[in-house]
Amino acid sequence: MELSITRPDDWHLHLRDGDLLEAVVHHSARNFGRAIVMPNLKPPITTTAAAVAYQASILKALPANSYFTPLMTLYLTDNTSPEEIKLAGKSGVVFAIKLYPAGATTNSQDGVTDIFGKCLPVLEQMAEQNMPLLVHGEVTDTTVDIFDREKVFIDTILRPLVQKLPQLKVVMEHITTLDAVEFVQSCQEGFVAATVTPQHLLLNRNSLFQGGLQPHNYCLPVLKREIHRQAIVAAVTSGSKKFFLGTDSAPHERRQKECSCGCAGIYSSPVALSLYAKIFEEAGTLDKLEAFTSFNGPDFYGLPRNTSKIIMKKSKWRVPDSYAFASGEIIPIFAGQVLDWLPSNGD
């Protein structure tokens, strides 16, 4: 059995820099046409000039004859100016702005502390420029239970923001809860959408603890209850245009995951398409896979769909136990397990 689908894009990707960038970029370039590249480096990508330089380093690291296009983002801070948004809009390189609440996830310490008090002029300029805001949707108040942070963010920040600036395009990234599904579904199509990761479609929070602590299943937002996983699967496989592929693939060297204070992030780029196909097959909706992987994202961003194809073959293959690189090794999600779908280049 084979499926021919329009080449997908990854609308939420971490590529890092240095040796790690060189080790992982080819996994995304193999199957994806484009990717929205996240800006949470050290130091973060906060200016258009820095985004242009980062894009150049990604392009340099690509395999020969690759057609993969990195779409850059800026890291929103309390000090980002409307003038920087204007520069970004004219650059042809920057396609979105990323909101990290300060302290929410990896390298988010420079993120926003008061979105309404310090960022409103920037957000108004973004709406005018039709520049999407990509949201890591969690509050960082330590009194809020970590499993409730997404819901509280929706209620206290995201819903008021959408009401205040209804023309601002917003992507709620890597949604994890029924609350997020219902919020996105309640919003106007074309202005609010969501990316969904393979791990939040396939795993619930039991996967963090079965057989002992599982650091390679640890990500932020953290995995949630089974009821939330089922709600996300139902939304994604329904055919709704408001949900699209965003792996949130986030590589860390193995020793940074398997330590006393392990990093959050799951590496999925080499296996993501196989996992998405698994989800749609199990739901009996393989006919809706292509829209989720290849149409909804570019349509929301106002970009053309890819014209090339890839083939998804029903063929068993074993996920490598690890991927070695100069500074160590990276453990992928589902390491060592056998998957049923194998992507390969089409025409």
Tab-separated table of C-alpha atoms in Angstrom, residues 109-332:
chain	number	residue	atom	x	y	z
A	109	GLN	CA	14.362	33.236	30.149
A	110	ASP	CA	14.376	36.296	27.857
A	111	GLY	CA	10.680	35.916	27.044
A	112	VAL	CA	7.758	38.198	27.711
A	113	THR	CA	6.840	39.146	31.281
A	114	ASP	CA	3.746	41.303	30.567
A	115	ILE	CA	2.187	40.929	27.138
A	116	PHE	CA	-0.548	43.537	27.579
A	117	GLY	CA	1.580	46.048	29.470
A	118	LYS	CA	4.720	45.872	27.317
A	119	CYS	CA	3.912	44.318	23.928
A	120	LEU	CA	0.618	45.800	22.764
A	121	PRO	CA	2.133	48.289	20.231
A	122	VAL	CA	4.149	45.445	18.732
A	123	LEU	CA	1.093	43.192	18.481
A	124	GLU	CA	-0.888	45.979	16.821
A	125	GLN	CA	1.896	46.396	14.268
A	126	MET	CA	1.898	42.639	13.669
A	127	ALA	CA	-1.828	42.710	12.949
A	128	GLU	CA	-1.256	45.538	10.485
A	129	GLN	CA	1.585	43.586	8.815
A	130	ASN	CA	-0.433	40.317	8.808
A	131	MET	CA	2.470	38.786	10.764
A	132	PRO	CA	1.372	35.739	12.803
A	133	LEU	CA	1.998	35.471	16.536
A	134	LEU	CA	3.112	31.977	17.505
A	135	VAL	CA	2.219	31.264	21.109
A	136	HIS	CA	3.741	28.910	23.642
A	137	GLY	CA	0.500	28.759	25.568
A	138	GLU	CA	1.406	28.230	29.201
A	139	VAL	CA	1.463	30.495	32.210
A	140	THR	CA	4.599	30.349	34.345
A	141	ASP	CA	3.056	31.164	37.721
A	142	THR	CA	4.544	28.544	40.046
A	143	THR	CA	1.300	28.371	42.009
A	144	VAL	CA	-0.495	26.950	38.950
A	145	ASP	CA	-0.303	23.167	38.551
A	146	ILE	CA	1.875	22.302	35.549
A	147	PHE	CA	-0.964	20.227	34.048
A	148	ASP	CA	-3.282	23.261	34.184
A	149	ARG	CA	-0.941	25.879	32.723
A	150	GLU	CA	-2.339	25.687	29.202
A	151	LYS	CA	-5.957	26.127	30.329
A	152	VAL	CA	-5.071	29.055	32.593
A	153	PHE	CA	-3.107	30.705	29.765
A	154	ILE	CA	-6.131	30.452	27.463
A	155	ASP	CA	-8.458	31.929	30.070
A	156	THR	CA	-6.223	34.751	31.311
A	157	ILE	CA	-4.125	35.732	28.285
A	158	LEU	CA	-5.053	34.179	24.956
A	159	ARG	CA	-8.811	34.663	24.973
A	160	PRO	CA	-8.524	38.328	26.085
A	161	LEU	CA	-5.804	38.871	23.451
A	162	VAL	CA	-7.938	37.521	20.612
A	163	GLN	CA	-10.861	39.627	21.778
A	164	LYS	CA	-8.707	42.752	21.975
A	165	LEU	CA	-6.979	42.221	18.602
A	166	PRO	CA	-9.339	40.101	16.465
A	167	GLN	CA	-7.339	40.817	13.283
A	168	LEU	CA	-4.105	39.394	14.740
A	169	LYS	CA	-3.278	35.978	13.323
A	170	VAL	CA	-2.426	33.582	16.152
A	171	VAL	CA	-1.085	30.031	16.137
A	172	MET	CA	-1.409	28.213	19.421
A	173	GLU	CA	1.605	25.960	19.238
A	174	HIS	CA	1.804	22.297	20.277
A	175	ILE	CA	-1.639	22.148	21.874
A	176	THR	CA	-2.113	19.489	24.553
A	177	THR	CA	-5.619	19.770	26.005
A	178	LEU	CA	-9.321	19.537	25.270
A	179	ASP	CA	-9.468	23.157	26.444
A	180	ALA	CA	-7.106	24.230	23.637
A	181	VAL	CA	-9.069	22.252	21.043
A	182	GLU	CA	-12.329	23.900	22.111
A	183	PHE	CA	-10.741	27.352	22.155
A	184	VAL	CA	-9.309	27.040	18.646
A	185	GLN	CA	-12.572	25.628	17.311
A	186	SER	CA	-14.457	28.586	18.815
A	187	CYS	CA	-12.303	31.165	17.006
A	188	GLN	CA	-12.695	32.621	13.549
A	189	GLU	CA	-11.146	30.472	10.834
A	190	GLY	CA	-8.127	32.086	9.249
A	191	PHE	CA	-7.176	34.040	12.368
A	192	VAL	CA	-6.564	31.388	15.033
A	193	ALA	CA	-5.085	27.956	14.369
A	194	ALA	CA	-2.991	25.346	16.151
A	195	THR	CA	-0.053	23.073	15.503
A	196	VAL	CA	-0.072	19.539	16.860
A	197	THR	CA	2.932	17.327	17.609
A	198	PRO	CA	3.227	13.561	17.121
A	199	GLN	CA	3.930	13.020	20.821
A	200	HIS	CA	0.762	14.757	21.979
A	201	LEU	CA	-1.248	12.662	19.524
A	202	LEU	CA	0.306	9.343	20.536
A	203	LEU	CA	1.364	9.604	24.170
A	204	ASN	CA	-0.331	10.523	27.424
A	205	ARG	CA	1.322	11.367	30.720
A	206	ASN	CA	1.646	7.693	31.675
A	207	SER	CA	4.392	7.550	29.038
A	208	LEU	CA	6.585	9.647	31.319
A	209	PHE	CA	6.641	7.011	34.048
A	210	GLN	CA	6.013	3.537	32.622
A	211	GLY	CA	8.970	1.263	33.374
A	212	GLY	CA	10.679	4.063	35.279
A	213	LEU	CA	11.205	7.738	34.539
A	214	GLN	CA	11.347	8.245	30.747
A	215	PRO	CA	13.344	11.446	30.070
A	216	HIS	CA	13.085	11.133	26.286
A	217	ASN	CA	9.296	11.479	26.559
A	218	TYR	CA	9.621	14.713	28.546
A	219	CYS	CA	8.627	17.875	26.718
A	220	LEU	CA	6.919	21.184	27.442
A	221	PRO	CA	4.012	21.520	27.401
A	222	VAL	CA	4.101	18.260	29.320
A	223	LEU	CA	2.052	15.257	28.178
A	224	LYS	CA	-1.492	15.262	29.544
A	225	ARG	CA	-4.289	12.833	30.504
A	226	GLU	CA	-5.720	10.347	28.001
A	227	ILE	CA	-8.946	12.364	27.693
A	228	HIS	CA	-6.929	15.275	26.309
A	229	ARG	CA	-4.968	13.078	23.882
A	230	GLN	CA	-8.207	11.674	22.514
A	231	ALA	CA	-9.642	15.167	22.045
A	232	ILE	CA	-6.611	16.277	20.054
A	233	VAL	CA	-6.713	13.171	17.870
A	234	ALA	CA	-10.413	13.766	17.162
A	235	ALA	CA	-9.760	17.384	16.197
A	236	VAL	CA	-6.816	16.627	13.933
A	237	THR	CA	-8.468	13.717	12.128
A	238	SER	CA	-11.786	15.550	11.700
A	239	GLY	CA	-10.615	17.408	8.610
A	240	SER	CA	-10.747	20.830	10.296
A	241	LYS	CA	-8.562	23.414	8.550
A	242	LYS	CA	-7.619	24.967	11.914
A	243	PHE	CA	-5.072	22.271	12.818
A	244	PHE	CA	-1.817	21.505	11.046
A	245	LEU	CA	1.494	19.720	11.374
A	246	GLY	CA	4.098	21.140	13.737
A	247	THR	CA	6.500	18.565	15.130
A	248	ASP	CA	8.126	20.718	17.823
A	249	SER	CA	11.088	18.429	17.142
A	250	ALA	CA	13.629	19.558	19.729
A	251	PRO	CA	17.010	17.828	19.758
A	252	HIS	CA	19.130	17.598	22.897
A	253	GLU	CA	22.324	15.656	23.383
A	254	ARG	CA	21.575	12.475	25.331
A	255	ARG	CA	23.487	13.528	28.448
A	256	GLN	CA	21.366	16.690	28.689
A	257	LYS	CA	18.232	14.552	28.807
A	258	GLU	CA	19.492	11.777	31.091
A	259	CYS	CA	20.721	13.854	34.012
A	260	SER	CA	19.581	15.266	37.347
A	261	CYS	CA	17.862	18.212	35.626
A	262	GLY	CA	16.983	16.944	32.165
A	263	CYS	CA	16.052	19.256	29.291
A	264	ALA	CA	12.525	19.385	27.911
A	265	GLY	CA	12.205	18.401	24.273
A	266	ILE	CA	11.443	15.374	22.094
A	267	TYR	CA	13.354	14.689	18.884
A	268	SER	CA	10.909	13.545	16.214
A	269	SER	CA	12.018	14.841	12.800
A	270	PRO	CA	13.228	11.462	11.440
A	271	VAL	CA	9.996	9.667	12.383
A	272	ALA	CA	7.301	12.350	12.471
A	273	LEU	CA	5.573	11.565	9.188
A	274	SER	CA	5.461	7.860	10.027
A	275	LEU	CA	3.814	8.703	13.344
A	276	TYR	CA	1.250	11.081	11.854
A	277	ALA	CA	0.321	8.400	9.295
A	278	LYS	CA	-0.109	5.928	12.167
A	279	ILE	CA	-2.561	8.264	13.891
A	280	PHE	CA	-4.671	8.860	10.787
A	281	GLU	CA	-4.690	5.174	9.868
A	282	GLU	CA	-5.834	4.166	13.352
A	283	ALA	CA	-8.614	6.762	13.112
A	284	GLY	CA	-9.677	5.448	9.694
A	285	THR	CA	-9.043	8.859	8.100
A	286	LEU	CA	-5.975	8.435	5.884
A	287	ASP	CA	-7.862	10.440	3.267
A	288	LYS	CA	-7.493	13.490	5.551
A	289	LEU	CA	-3.751	13.095	6.205
A	290	GLU	CA	-2.623	15.236	3.259
A	291	ALA	CA	-4.665	18.279	4.263
A	292	PHE	CA	-3.231	18.185	7.792
A	293	THR	CA	0.378	17.694	6.684
A	294	SER	CA	0.476	19.730	3.488
A	295	PHE	CA	-2.457	22.125	2.955
A	296	ASN	CA	-3.717	23.681	6.194
A	297	GLY	CA	-0.396	25.212	7.230
A	298	PRO	CA	0.498	27.073	4.028
A	299	ASP	CA	-3.135	28.130	3.589
A	300	PHE	CA	-3.127	29.743	7.055
A	301	TYR	CA	0.213	31.481	6.450
A	302	GLY	CA	-0.881	32.674	3.009
A	303	LEU	CA	1.874	30.756	1.241
A	304	PRO	CA	1.618	28.508	-1.825
A	305	ARG	CA	1.302	24.794	-1.287
A	306	ASN	CA	4.291	22.700	-2.303
A	307	THR	CA	4.161	21.208	-5.781
A	308	SER	CA	6.384	18.151	-5.275
A	309	LYS	CA	5.167	14.881	-3.798
A	310	ILE	CA	6.355	12.283	-1.331
A	311	ILE	CA	5.310	8.654	-1.105
A	312	MET	CA	4.165	7.090	2.159
A	313	LYS	CA	4.751	3.333	1.872
A	314	LYS	CA	3.144	0.762	4.159
A	315	SER	CA	6.470	-0.830	4.982
A	316	LYS	CA	7.812	-1.802	8.395
A	317	TRP	CA	11.065	-0.187	9.505
A	318	ARG	CA	12.947	0.089	12.768
A	319	VAL	CA	13.679	3.472	14.306
A	320	PRO	CA	17.411	3.781	15.125
A	321	ASP	CA	18.332	3.636	18.801
A	322	SER	CA	20.192	6.925	18.454
A	323	TYR	CA	21.753	9.378	16.021
A	324	ALA	CA	25.445	10.102	16.598
A	325	PHE	CA	27.061	13.477	16.003
A	326	ALA	CA	30.312	15.236	16.902
A	327	SER	CA	29.332	16.080	20.480
A	328	GLY	CA	27.436	12.931	21.423
A	329	GLU	CA	24.165	11.336	20.401
A	330	ILE	CA	20.459	12.152	20.135
A	331	ILE	CA	17.712	9.724	21.110
A	332	PRO	CA	14.599	9.983	18.905
